[in-house]
XYZ file of N, CA and C in Angstrom:
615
model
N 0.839 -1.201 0.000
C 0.000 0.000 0.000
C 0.878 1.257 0.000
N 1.874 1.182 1.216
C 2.804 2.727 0.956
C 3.681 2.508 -0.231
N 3.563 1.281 -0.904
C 4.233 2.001 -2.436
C 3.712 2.034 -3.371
N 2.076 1.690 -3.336
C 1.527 2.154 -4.621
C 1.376 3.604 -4.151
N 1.252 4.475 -2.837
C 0.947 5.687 -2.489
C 1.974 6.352 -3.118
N 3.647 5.775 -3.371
C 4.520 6.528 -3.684
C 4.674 6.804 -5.090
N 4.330 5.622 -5.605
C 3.960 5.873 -7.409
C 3.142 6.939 -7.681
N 1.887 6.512 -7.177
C 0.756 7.366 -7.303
C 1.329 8.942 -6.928
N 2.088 9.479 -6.015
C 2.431 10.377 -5.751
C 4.044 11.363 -6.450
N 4.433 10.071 -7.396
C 5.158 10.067 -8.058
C 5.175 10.760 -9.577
N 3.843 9.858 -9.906
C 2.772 10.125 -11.145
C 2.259 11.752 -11.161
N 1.942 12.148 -9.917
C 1.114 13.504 -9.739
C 2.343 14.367 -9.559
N 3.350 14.229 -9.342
C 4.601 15.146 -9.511
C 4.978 15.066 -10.671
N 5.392 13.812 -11.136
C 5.863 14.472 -12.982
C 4.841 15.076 -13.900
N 3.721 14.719 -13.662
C 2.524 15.618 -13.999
C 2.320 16.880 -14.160
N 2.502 17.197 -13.014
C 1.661 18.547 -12.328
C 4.044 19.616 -12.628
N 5.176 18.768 -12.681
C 6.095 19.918 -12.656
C 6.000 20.693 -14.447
N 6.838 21.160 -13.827
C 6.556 22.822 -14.764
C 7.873 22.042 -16.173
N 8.240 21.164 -15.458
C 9.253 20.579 -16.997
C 8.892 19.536 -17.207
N 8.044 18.878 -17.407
C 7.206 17.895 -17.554
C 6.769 18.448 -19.406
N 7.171 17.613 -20.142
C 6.752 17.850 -21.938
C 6.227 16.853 -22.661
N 5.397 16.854 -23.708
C 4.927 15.817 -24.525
C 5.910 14.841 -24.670
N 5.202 13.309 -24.435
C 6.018 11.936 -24.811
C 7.296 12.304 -25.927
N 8.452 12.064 -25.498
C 9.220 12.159 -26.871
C 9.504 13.135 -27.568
N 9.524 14.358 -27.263
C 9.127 15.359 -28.122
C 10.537 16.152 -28.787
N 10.311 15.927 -30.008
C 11.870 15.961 -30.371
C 11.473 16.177 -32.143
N 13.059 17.112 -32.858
C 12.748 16.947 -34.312
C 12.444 15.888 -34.739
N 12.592 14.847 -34.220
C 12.367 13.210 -34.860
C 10.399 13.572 -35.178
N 9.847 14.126 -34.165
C 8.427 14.156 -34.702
C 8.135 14.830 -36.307
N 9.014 15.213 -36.571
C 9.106 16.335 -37.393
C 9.095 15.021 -38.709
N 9.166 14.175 -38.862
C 9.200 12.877 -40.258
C 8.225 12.126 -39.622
N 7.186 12.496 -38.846
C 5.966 11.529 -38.571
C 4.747 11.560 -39.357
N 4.534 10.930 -40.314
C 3.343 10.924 -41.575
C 1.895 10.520 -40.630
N 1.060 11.214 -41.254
C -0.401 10.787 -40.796
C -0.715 9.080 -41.818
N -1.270 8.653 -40.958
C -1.659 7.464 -41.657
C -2.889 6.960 -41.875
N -3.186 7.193 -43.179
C -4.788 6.927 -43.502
C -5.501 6.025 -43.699
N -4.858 4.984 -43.871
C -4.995 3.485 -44.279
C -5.840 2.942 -43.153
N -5.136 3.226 -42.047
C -6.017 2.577 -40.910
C -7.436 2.563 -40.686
N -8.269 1.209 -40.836
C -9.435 1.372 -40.336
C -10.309 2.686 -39.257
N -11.092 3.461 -39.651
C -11.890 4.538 -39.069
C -12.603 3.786 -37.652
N -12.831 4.427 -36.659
C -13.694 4.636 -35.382
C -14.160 5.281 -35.098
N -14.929 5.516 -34.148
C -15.609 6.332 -32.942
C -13.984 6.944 -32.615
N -13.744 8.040 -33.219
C -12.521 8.753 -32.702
C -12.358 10.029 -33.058
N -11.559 11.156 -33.019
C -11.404 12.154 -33.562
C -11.027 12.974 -32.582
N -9.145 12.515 -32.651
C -8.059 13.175 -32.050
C -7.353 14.213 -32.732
N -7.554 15.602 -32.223
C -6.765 16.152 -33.100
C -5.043 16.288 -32.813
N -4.506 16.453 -33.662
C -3.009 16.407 -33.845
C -2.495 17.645 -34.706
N -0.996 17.422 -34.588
C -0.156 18.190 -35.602
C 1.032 18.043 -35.999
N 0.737 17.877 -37.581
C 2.724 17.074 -38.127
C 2.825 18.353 -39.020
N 3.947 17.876 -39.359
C 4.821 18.625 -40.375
C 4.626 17.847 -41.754
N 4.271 18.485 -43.097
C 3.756 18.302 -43.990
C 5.573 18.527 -45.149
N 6.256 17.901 -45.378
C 7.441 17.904 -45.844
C 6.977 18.677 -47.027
N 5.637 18.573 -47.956
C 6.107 18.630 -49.421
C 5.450 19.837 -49.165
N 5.037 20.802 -48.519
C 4.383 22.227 -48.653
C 5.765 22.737 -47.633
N 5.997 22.100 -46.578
C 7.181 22.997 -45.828
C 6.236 23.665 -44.250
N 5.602 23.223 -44.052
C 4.141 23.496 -43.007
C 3.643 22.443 -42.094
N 3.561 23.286 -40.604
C 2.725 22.516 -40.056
C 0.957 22.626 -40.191
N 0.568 21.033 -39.704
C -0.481 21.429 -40.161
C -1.078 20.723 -39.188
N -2.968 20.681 -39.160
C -3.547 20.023 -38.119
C -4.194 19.343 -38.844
N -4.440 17.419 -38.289
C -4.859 16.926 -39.179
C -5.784 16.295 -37.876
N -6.527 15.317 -37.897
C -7.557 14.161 -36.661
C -7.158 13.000 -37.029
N -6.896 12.105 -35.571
C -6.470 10.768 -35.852
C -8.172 10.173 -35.789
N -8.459 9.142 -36.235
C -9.852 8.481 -36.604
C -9.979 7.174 -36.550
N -8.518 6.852 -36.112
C -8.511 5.226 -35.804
C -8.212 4.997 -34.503
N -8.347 3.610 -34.208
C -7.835 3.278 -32.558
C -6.804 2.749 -32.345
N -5.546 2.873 -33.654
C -4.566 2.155 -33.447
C -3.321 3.192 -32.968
N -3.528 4.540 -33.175
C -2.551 5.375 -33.176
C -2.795 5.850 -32.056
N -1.644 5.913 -31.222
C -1.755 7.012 -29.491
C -2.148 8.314 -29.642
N -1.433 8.818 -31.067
C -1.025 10.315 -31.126
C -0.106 10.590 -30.258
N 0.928 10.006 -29.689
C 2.118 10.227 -29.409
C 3.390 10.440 -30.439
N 3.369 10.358 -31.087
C 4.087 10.605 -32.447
C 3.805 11.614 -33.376
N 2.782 12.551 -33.047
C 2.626 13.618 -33.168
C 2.586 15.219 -32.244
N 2.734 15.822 -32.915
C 2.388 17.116 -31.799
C 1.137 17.571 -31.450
N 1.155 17.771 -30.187
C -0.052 17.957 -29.259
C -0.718 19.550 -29.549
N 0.314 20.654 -30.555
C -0.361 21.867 -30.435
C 0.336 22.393 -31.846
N -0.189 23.397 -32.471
C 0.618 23.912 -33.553
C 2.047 24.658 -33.014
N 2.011 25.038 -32.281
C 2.979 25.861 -31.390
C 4.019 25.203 -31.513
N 4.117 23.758 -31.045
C 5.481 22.705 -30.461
C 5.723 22.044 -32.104
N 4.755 22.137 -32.705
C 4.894 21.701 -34.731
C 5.966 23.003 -34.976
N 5.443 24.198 -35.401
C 6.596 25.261 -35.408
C 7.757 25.177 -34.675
N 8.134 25.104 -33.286
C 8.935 25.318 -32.562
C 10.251 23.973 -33.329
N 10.120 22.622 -33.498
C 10.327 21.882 -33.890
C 10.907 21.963 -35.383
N 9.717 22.153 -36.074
C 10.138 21.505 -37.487
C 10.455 23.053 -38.330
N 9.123 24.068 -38.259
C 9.389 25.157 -38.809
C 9.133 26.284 -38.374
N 10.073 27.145 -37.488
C 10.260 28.282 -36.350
C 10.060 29.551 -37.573
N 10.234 29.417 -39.054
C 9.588 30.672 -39.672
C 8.494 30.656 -40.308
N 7.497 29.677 -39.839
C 5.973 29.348 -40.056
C 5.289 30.334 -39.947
N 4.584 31.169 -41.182
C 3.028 32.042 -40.253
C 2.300 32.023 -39.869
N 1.560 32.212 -39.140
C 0.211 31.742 -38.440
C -0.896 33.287 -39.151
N -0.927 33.216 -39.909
C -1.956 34.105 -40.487
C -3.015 34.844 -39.564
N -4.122 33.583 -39.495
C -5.402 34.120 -38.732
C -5.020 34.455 -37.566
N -3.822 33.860 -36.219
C -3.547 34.192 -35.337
C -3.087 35.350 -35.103
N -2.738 36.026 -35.989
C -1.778 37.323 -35.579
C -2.781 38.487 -36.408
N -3.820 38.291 -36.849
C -5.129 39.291 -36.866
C -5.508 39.926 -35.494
N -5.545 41.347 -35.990
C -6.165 42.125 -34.985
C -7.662 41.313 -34.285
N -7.822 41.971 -33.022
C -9.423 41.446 -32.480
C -10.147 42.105 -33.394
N -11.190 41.802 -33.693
C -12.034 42.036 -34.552
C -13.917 41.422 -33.876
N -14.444 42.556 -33.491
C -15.608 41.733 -32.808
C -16.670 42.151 -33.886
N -16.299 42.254 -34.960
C -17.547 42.168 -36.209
C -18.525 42.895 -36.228
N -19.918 43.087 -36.480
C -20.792 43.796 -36.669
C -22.340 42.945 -36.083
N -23.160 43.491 -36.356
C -24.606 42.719 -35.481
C -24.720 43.396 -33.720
N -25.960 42.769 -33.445
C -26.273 42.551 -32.006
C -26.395 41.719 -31.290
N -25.532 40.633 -31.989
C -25.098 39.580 -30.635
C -23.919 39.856 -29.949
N -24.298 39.210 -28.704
C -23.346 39.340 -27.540
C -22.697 38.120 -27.093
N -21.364 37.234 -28.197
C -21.074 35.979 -27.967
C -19.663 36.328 -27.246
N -19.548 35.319 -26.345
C -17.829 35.337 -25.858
C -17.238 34.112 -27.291
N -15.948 35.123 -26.881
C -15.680 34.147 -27.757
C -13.832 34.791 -27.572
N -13.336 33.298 -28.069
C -11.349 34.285 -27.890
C -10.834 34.286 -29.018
N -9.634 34.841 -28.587
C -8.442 35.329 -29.690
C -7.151 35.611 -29.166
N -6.247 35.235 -30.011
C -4.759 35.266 -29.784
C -4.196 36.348 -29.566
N -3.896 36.618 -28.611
C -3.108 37.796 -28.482
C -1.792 37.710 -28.628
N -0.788 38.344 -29.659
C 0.184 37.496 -30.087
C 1.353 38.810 -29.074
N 0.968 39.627 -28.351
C 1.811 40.569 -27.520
C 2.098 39.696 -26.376
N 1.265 39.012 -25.669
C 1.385 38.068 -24.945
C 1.256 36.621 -24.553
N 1.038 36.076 -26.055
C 0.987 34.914 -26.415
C 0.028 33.939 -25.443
N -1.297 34.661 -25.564
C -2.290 33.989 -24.546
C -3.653 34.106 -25.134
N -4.717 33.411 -25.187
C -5.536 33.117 -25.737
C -7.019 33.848 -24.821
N -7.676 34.906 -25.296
C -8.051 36.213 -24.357
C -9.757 36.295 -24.788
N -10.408 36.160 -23.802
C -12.098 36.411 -24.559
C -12.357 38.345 -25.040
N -13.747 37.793 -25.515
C -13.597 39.381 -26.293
C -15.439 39.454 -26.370
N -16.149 39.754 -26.760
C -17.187 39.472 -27.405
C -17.324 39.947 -28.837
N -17.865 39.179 -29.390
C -18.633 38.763 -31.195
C -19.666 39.645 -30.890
N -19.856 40.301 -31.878
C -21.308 40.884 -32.284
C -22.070 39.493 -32.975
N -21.259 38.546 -34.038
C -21.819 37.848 -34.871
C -21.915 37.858 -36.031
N -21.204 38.889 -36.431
C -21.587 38.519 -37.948
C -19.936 39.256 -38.706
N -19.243 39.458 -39.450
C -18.123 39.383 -39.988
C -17.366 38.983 -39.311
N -16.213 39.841 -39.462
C -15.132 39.929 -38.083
C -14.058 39.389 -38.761
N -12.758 38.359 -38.458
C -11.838 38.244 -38.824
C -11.857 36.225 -38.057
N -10.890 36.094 -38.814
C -10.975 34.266 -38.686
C -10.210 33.863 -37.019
N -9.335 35.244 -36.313
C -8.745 35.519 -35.400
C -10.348 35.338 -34.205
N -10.821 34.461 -34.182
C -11.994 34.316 -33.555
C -12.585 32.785 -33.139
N -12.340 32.118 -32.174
C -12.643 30.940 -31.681
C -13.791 30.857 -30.536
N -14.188 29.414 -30.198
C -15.510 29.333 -30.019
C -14.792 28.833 -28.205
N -13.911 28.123 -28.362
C -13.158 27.575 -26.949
C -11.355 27.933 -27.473
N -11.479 28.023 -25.506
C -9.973 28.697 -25.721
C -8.741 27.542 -25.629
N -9.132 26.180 -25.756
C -8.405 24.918 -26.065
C -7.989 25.190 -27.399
N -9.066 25.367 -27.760
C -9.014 25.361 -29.804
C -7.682 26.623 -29.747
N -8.424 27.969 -29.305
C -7.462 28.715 -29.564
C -6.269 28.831 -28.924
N -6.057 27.916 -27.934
C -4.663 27.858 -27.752
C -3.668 26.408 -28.581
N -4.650 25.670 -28.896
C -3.892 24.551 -29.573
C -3.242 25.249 -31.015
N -4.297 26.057 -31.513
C -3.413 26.640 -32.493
C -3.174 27.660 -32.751
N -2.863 28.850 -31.571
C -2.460 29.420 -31.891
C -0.928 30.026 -30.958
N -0.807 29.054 -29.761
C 0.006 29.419 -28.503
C 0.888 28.909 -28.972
N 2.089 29.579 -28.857
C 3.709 29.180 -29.103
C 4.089 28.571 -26.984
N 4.712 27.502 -27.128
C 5.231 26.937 -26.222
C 5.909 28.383 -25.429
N 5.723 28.401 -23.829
C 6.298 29.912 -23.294
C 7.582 30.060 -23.190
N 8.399 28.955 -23.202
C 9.856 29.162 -23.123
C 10.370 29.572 -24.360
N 9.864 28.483 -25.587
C 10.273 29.331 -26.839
C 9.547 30.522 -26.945
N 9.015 31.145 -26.894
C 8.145 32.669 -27.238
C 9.207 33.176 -26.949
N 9.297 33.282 -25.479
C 10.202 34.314 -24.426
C 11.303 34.410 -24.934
N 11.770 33.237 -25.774
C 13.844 32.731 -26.323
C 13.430 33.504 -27.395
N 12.446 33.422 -28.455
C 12.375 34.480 -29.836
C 11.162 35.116 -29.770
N 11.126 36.104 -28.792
C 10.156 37.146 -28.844
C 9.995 38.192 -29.716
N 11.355 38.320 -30.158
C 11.457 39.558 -31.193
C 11.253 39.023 -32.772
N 12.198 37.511 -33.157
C 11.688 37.026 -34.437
C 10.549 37.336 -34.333
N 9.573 36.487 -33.465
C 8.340 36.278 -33.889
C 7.925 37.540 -34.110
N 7.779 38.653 -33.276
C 7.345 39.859 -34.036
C 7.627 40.678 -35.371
N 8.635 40.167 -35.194
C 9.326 40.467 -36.536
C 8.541 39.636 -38.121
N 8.537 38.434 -37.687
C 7.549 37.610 -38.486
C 6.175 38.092 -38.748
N 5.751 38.790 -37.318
C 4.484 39.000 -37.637
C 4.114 40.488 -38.368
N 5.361 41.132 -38.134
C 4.995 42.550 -38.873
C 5.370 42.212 -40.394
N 6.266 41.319 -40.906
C 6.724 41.063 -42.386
C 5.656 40.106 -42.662
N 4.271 39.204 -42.237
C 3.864 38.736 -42.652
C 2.755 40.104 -42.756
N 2.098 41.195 -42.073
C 1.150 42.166 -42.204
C 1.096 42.813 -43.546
N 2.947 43.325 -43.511
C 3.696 44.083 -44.431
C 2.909 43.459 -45.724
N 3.375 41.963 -45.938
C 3.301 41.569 -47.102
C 1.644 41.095 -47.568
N 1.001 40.920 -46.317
C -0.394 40.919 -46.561
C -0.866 42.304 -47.050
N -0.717 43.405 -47.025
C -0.979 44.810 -46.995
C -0.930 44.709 -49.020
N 0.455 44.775 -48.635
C 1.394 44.659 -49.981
C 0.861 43.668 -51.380
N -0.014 42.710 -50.904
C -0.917 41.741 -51.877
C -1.804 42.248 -52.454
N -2.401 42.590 -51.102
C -3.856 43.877 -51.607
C -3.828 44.504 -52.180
N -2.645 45.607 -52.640
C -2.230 46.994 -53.401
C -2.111 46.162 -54.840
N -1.446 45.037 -55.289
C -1.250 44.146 -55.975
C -2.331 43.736 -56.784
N -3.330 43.052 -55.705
C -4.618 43.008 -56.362
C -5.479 44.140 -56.566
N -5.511 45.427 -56.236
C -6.296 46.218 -56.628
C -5.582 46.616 -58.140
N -4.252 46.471 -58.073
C -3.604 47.014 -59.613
C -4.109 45.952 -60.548
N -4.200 44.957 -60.311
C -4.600 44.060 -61.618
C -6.099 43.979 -62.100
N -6.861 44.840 -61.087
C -8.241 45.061 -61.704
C -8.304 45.553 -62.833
N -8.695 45.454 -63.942
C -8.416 45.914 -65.558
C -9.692 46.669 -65.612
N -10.338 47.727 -66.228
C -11.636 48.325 -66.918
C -11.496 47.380 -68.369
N -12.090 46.605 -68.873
C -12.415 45.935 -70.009
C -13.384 47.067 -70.904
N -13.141 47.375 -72.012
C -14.380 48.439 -72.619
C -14.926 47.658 -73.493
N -16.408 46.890 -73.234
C -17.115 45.909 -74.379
C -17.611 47.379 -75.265
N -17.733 46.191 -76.560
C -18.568 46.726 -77.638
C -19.391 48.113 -77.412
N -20.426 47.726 -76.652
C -21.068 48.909 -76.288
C -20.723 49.679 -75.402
N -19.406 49.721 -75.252
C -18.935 51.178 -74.574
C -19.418 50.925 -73.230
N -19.904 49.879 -72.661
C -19.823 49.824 -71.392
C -18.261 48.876 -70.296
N -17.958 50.138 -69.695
C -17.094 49.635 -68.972
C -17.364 48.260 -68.003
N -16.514 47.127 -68.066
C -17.044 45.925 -67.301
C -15.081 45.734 -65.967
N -15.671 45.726 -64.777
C -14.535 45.350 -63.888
C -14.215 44.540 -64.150
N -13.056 43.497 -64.332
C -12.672 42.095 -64.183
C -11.443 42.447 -62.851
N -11.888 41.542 -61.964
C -10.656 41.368 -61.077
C -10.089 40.203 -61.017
N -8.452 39.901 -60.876
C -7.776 38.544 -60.443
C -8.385 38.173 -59.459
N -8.926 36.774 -60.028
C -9.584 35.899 -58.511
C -8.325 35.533 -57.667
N -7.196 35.970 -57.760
C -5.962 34.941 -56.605
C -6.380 35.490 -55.561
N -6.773 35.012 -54.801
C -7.244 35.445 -53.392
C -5.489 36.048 -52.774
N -5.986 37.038 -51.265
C -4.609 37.573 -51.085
C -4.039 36.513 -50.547
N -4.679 35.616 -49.538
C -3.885 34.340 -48.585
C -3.106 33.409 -49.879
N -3.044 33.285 -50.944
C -2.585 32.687 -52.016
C -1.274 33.554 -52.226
N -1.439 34.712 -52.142
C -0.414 35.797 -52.813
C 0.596 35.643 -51.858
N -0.013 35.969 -50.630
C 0.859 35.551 -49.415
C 1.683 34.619 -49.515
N 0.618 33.154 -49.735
C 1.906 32.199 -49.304
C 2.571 31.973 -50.408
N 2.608 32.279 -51.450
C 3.407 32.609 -52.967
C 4.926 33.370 -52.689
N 4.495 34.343 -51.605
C 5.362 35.246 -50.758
C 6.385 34.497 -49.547
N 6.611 33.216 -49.484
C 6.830 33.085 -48.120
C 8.087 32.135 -48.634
């Protein structure tokens, strides 16, 4: 009995200390493929690998019962930190944005000054994609691990003002390629490039 008390009390200390990290967690996660083959379940774990042929982490759901998800990363944060530390996080580093309407929803968003996941209220209706429903969600993808933040506090800002820069910079881009077409009858017709700007962006990266 006093040594299952000591396990047990053993268990709740490596737990609960402050250096306590995901199983294994190492670049080696960084060559861990999702595997689709496996028979589907009653499941739907989310995860996050590194996608070799785009250069990106990404979030994918495990759906079978054969995989722990130990061989993957537990947050987008520890995917970047790992495999690709000049990753953008787009929607995360959007201003708050509480949209338009008269609803009154909580709801969070990344605050990328202090790398913490912060309620706000939604009106409901536009707003910006910088907008989650639970702050699990928004910290799984959008929280950088706190030791790395704190070690590249300034990259990352730096990242995040050259990713604004160049979002800004798309837009001006696409408004120049709007053409006036003059049909037959002398009526002027707009045509705009459909490349959306998030395309231009990552064209940019």
């Amino acid at each position: 009995m006093k040594y299952m008390l000591l396990v047990i009390l053993a268990a709740v200390q490596l737990v609960t200390s402050s250096t306590w990290s995901w199983p294994k967690m190492s670049k080696e996660l960084c060559q861990s493929v999702p595997n689709i083959t496996l028979p589907k379940c009653a499941r739907n774990l989310v995860r996050y690998y590194y996608d070799k042929e785009i250069k990106r982490c990404k979030e994918f759901s495990i759906t079978n019962c054969y995989e722990s998800g130990d061989k993957f990363f537990p947050s987008m944060g520890e995917c970047i930190e790992y495999c690709r530390p000049n990753q953008t996080l787009g929607k995360c580093w959007q201003k708050r944005n509480p949209g338009s309407g008269s609803k009154t929803l909580t709801r969070w968003y990344y605050d990328n000054e202090t790398n913490q996941c912060v309620t706000f209220v939604y009106k409901g209706d536009k707003g910006n994609k910088n907008n989650f429903e639970y702050r699990d969600d928004c910290m799984a993808k959008c929280r950088y691990p706190t030791q790395y933040f704190n070690a590249n506090k300034e990259q990352i800002k730096h990242l995040i003002n050259a990713y604004i820069t160049r979002k800004e910079e798309a837009k001006k881009k696409k408004a120049q390629k709007a053409t006036a077409v003059i049909e037959p009858n002398n009526t002027a017709k707009l045509t705009i490039n459909q490349t959306s700007v998030d395309e231009a962006v990552m064209k940019l990266l």
